[in-house]
Coordinates of C-alpha atoms in Angstrom, one line a residue:
Chain V
S30 CA 70.3 168.0 -90.6
A31 CA 69.9 165.2 -93.1
V32 CA 72.8 164.3 -95.5
I33 CA 71.7 163.6 -99.1
S34 CA 73.7 161.6 -101.7
Q35 CA 72.5 162.3 -105.2
K36 CA 73.7 160.3 -108.2
P37 CA 74.9 160.8 -110.9
S38 CA 76.4 164.3 -110.4
R39 CA 76.3 164.9 -114.1
D40 CA 75.5 163.2 -117.4
I41 CA 75.3 163.8 -121.1
C42 CA 72.5 161.9 -122.7
Q43 CA 71.2 161.4 -126.2
R44 CA 67.8 162.7 -127.1
G45 CA 65.0 160.1 -126.8
T46 CA 66.7 158.2 -124.0
S47 CA 65.9 158.2 -120.3
L48 CA 68.0 158.9 -117.2
T49 CA 67.2 157.8 -113.7
I50 CA 68.5 160.0 -110.8
Q51 CA 68.9 158.5 -107.4
C52 CA 68.6 160.3 -104.0
Q53 CA 69.7 158.5 -100.8
V54 CA 69.2 160.1 -97.4
D55 CA 71.1 159.1 -94.3
S56 CA 67.9 159.2 -92.1
Q57 CA 64.3 158.4 -92.5
V58 CA 62.3 161.4 -93.8
T59 CA 58.6 161.7 -94.7
M60 CA 58.7 164.3 -97.4
M61 CA 61.0 164.3 -100.4
F62 CA 60.9 166.8 -103.2
W63 CA 62.3 166.9 -106.7
Y64 CA 63.2 170.2 -108.2
R65 CA 64.4 171.4 -111.6
Q66 CA 66.8 174.3 -112.1
Q67 CA 67.1 175.5 -115.6
P68 CA 70.4 177.3 -116.6
G69 CA 70.6 180.6 -114.7
Q70 CA 67.1 180.2 -113.3
S71 CA 65.5 179.6 -110.0
L72 CA 64.2 176.3 -108.6
T73 CA 60.9 174.8 -109.8
L74 CA 59.2 172.0 -107.9
I75 CA 58.5 169.0 -110.1
A76 CA 56.8 166.7 -107.5
T77 CA 56.5 165.7 -103.9
A78 CA 57.3 162.1 -103.2
N79 CA 55.9 160.4 -100.1
Q80 CA 56.6 156.8 -99.2
G81 CA 53.7 154.5 -99.7
S82 CA 51.7 156.8 -102.1
E83 CA 51.9 158.2 -105.6
A84 CA 54.0 161.3 -106.1
T85 CA 52.1 164.6 -106.4
Y86 CA 53.1 166.5 -109.5
E87 CA 53.1 170.3 -109.9
S88 CA 51.4 172.0 -112.8
G89 CA 53.3 171.4 -116.0
F90 CA 54.9 168.2 -114.9
V91 CA 53.4 164.7 -115.6
I92 CA 54.1 161.2 -114.4
D93 CA 54.8 159.8 -117.9
K94 CA 57.7 162.3 -118.4
F95 CA 59.0 162.3 -114.8
P96 CA 58.1 159.0 -113.1
I97 CA 59.2 158.9 -109.4
S98 CA 59.7 156.0 -107.1
R99 CA 59.8 156.2 -103.3
P100 CA 60.3 152.6 -102.1
N101 CA 61.2 153.5 -98.5
L102 CA 61.8 156.5 -96.2
T103 CA 65.5 157.0 -97.2
F104 CA 65.5 156.6 -101.0
S105 CA 63.8 158.0 -104.1
T106 CA 64.4 158.1 -107.8
L107 CA 63.4 160.5 -110.5
T108 CA 63.4 159.4 -114.2
V109 CA 63.6 161.9 -117.0
S110 CA 62.0 160.1 -119.9
N111 CA 62.2 160.5 -123.7
M112 CA 64.6 163.4 -123.2
S113 CA 65.0 166.4 -125.4
P114 CA 67.5 169.3 -125.3
E115 CA 64.8 171.3 -123.4
D116 CA 65.3 168.9 -120.4
S117 CA 68.9 170.1 -120.0
S118 CA 68.9 171.3 -116.4
I119 CA 70.1 170.7 -112.9
Y120 CA 67.8 168.3 -111.1
L121 CA 67.8 168.4 -107.3
C122 CA 66.2 166.3 -104.6
S123 CA 65.3 167.8 -101.2
V124 CA 64.1 166.5 -98.0
G125 CA 62.1 168.4 -95.5
V126 CA 61.3 168.1 -91.8
P127 CA 58.5 170.5 -90.9
Y128 CA 59.8 173.3 -88.7
Y129 CA 63.4 172.0 -88.8
G130 CA 64.5 172.9 -92.2
Y131 CA 65.0 171.5 -95.6
T132 CA 68.2 170.1 -97.2
F133 CA 69.1 169.8 -100.9
G134 CA 71.3 167.3 -102.6
S135 CA 74.2 168.5 -104.7
G136 CA 72.2 168.1 -107.9
T137 CA 72.5 166.2 -111.2
R138 CA 73.6 168.4 -114.1
L139 CA 71.9 166.9 -117.2
T140 CA 72.8 167.8 -120.7
V141 CA 70.8 166.4 -123.6
V142 CA 72.4 166.4 -127.0
Chain R
G30 CA 49.5 180.4 -105.1
E31 CA 52.5 182.2 -103.5
N32 CA 54.6 184.5 -105.6
V33 CA 58.1 185.5 -104.4
E34 CA 60.0 188.4 -106.0
Q35 CA 63.6 189.0 -105.4
H36 CA 65.9 192.0 -106.0
P37 CA 68.4 192.7 -107.2
S38 CA 69.2 190.0 -109.7
T39 CA 72.9 190.9 -109.6
L40 CA 74.9 192.7 -106.9
S41 CA 78.6 193.6 -106.7
V42 CA 80.2 194.9 -103.6
Q43 CA 83.7 195.7 -102.4
E44 CA 85.2 193.3 -99.8
G45 CA 84.3 194.5 -96.4
D46 CA 81.1 196.3 -97.5
S47 CA 77.6 195.1 -96.7
A48 CA 75.2 193.4 -99.1
V49 CA 71.4 193.5 -98.9
I50 CA 69.0 191.3 -100.8
K51 CA 65.2 191.9 -100.6
C52 CA 62.3 189.6 -101.3
T53 CA 58.5 190.1 -101.2
Y54 CA 55.8 187.5 -101.0
S55 CA 52.1 187.5 -101.7
D56 CA 50.5 184.9 -99.5
S57 CA 49.9 186.1 -96.0
A58 CA 49.6 182.5 -94.8
S59 CA 53.3 181.9 -95.5
N60 CA 55.2 181.6 -92.2
Y61 CA 58.6 180.2 -93.0
F62 CA 61.3 182.1 -94.9
P63 CA 64.7 180.5 -95.6
W64 CA 67.6 181.8 -97.5
Y65 CA 69.8 179.6 -99.5
K66 CA 73.3 180.0 -100.9
Q67 CA 74.3 178.2 -104.1
E68 CA 77.9 178.0 -105.2
L69 CA 78.8 177.0 -108.7
G70 CA 78.2 173.3 -109.3
K71 CA 76.6 172.7 -105.9
G72 CA 73.1 172.4 -104.5
P73 CA 71.6 175.2 -102.5
Q74 CA 72.6 175.3 -98.8
L75 CA 70.5 176.8 -96.1
I76 CA 72.3 179.8 -94.5
I77 CA 69.6 181.3 -92.3
D78 CA 65.8 181.2 -91.9
I79 CA 63.2 183.1 -90.1
R80 CA 59.7 182.2 -89.0
S81 CA 56.7 184.6 -88.9
N82 CA 56.7 184.9 -85.1
V83 CA 60.2 186.6 -85.2
G84 CA 61.1 190.0 -86.8
E85 CA 64.8 189.6 -87.0
K86 CA 67.4 186.8 -86.7
K87 CA 71.2 187.1 -86.8
D88 CA 74.0 184.6 -87.2
Q89 CA 77.4 186.1 -87.1
R90 CA 77.7 188.2 -90.3
I91 CA 74.4 187.2 -91.7
A92 CA 71.0 188.6 -90.6
V93 CA 67.5 188.3 -91.9
T94 CA 64.6 190.7 -91.2
L95 CA 60.9 190.1 -91.7
N96 CA 58.1 192.6 -92.1
K97 CA 54.9 190.6 -92.1
T98 CA 52.7 193.7 -92.6
A99 CA 54.5 194.7 -95.8
K100 CA 55.2 191.0 -96.7
H101 CA 58.8 191.4 -97.3
F102 CA 62.0 190.0 -95.9
S103 CA 65.6 190.8 -96.4
L104 CA 69.1 189.2 -96.1
H105 CA 71.9 191.3 -94.8
I106 CA 75.5 190.2 -95.1
T107 CA 78.1 192.4 -93.3
E108 CA 81.8 192.6 -93.7
T109 CA 81.6 190.7 -97.0
Q110 CA 84.4 188.3 -98.1
P111 CA 85.2 186.9 -101.5
E112 CA 83.9 183.5 -100.4
D113 CA 80.4 185.1 -100.0
S114 CA 80.3 185.3 -103.8
A115 CA 77.5 182.9 -104.9
V116 CA 73.8 182.9 -106.0
Y117 CA 71.4 183.6 -103.1
F118 CA 67.8 182.4 -103.2
C119 CA 65.0 183.4 -100.9
A120 CA 61.9 181.3 -100.4
A121 CA 58.6 181.4 -98.7
S122 CA 56.4 178.5 -97.5
Q123 CA 53.8 177.5 -95.1
E124 CA 55.4 175.2 -92.6
G125 CA 55.7 171.7 -93.9
N126 CA 54.6 172.6 -97.4
Q127 CA 56.4 173.3 -100.6
F128 CA 58.8 176.2 -101.1
Y129 CA 58.3 179.0 -103.5
F130 CA 61.7 180.4 -104.5
G131 CA 62.7 183.8 -105.6
T132 CA 64.6 184.2 -108.9
G133 CA 68.0 184.5 -107.2
T134 CA 70.6 187.1 -106.7
S135 CA 74.2 186.7 -108.0
L136 CA 76.5 188.3 -105.5
T137 CA 80.0 189.1 -106.4
V138 CA 82.4 190.3 -103.7
I139 CA 85.4 192.2 -105.2
P140 CA 88.6 191.8 -103.4

């Protein structure tokens, strides 16, 4: 299965600022996903990032707040913009190969103060 | 869309006992059902999965059963050990599409 390197592992940010999270995969993958996991909660899909096209956002998430880049088949970034304390969560990237499983990165624990 | 319910939310068992976590799903088109284990400070790790053409799958101490008619699937852990303590998530999806996750079960194995 793919190995994912996600950075940073954690950060404490001031409200109103932005943080960019990086996800590097050790093999080329078509589909990459970004999830949010609020404290003590399950995982919620933010968007699907496919190389060469705009990301597809789930209901409740918008591009202005969570812009995503996918410049190639092994890398993606998620930016959390104009942060507020409500954005404090764990953010996870995931890669999927249909029928062969999906792998998660170790997550970025974001605290907004 | 798909709706996945997971029970119980917390589970405590004595070391050596079995643990069972149950999930139900709503979309009969879902055909892939993975289970993830998440330890504190880490991302979810796939521990076992099952596809809709199979009723049961086992991997050492871990097994998953699927009842397509009733739309539910279960995770069974036998001979539990303290290192099995973690949060477990079930999920449902159509192959190649997004996952819908359950709300998680916090399992504590008491030595």
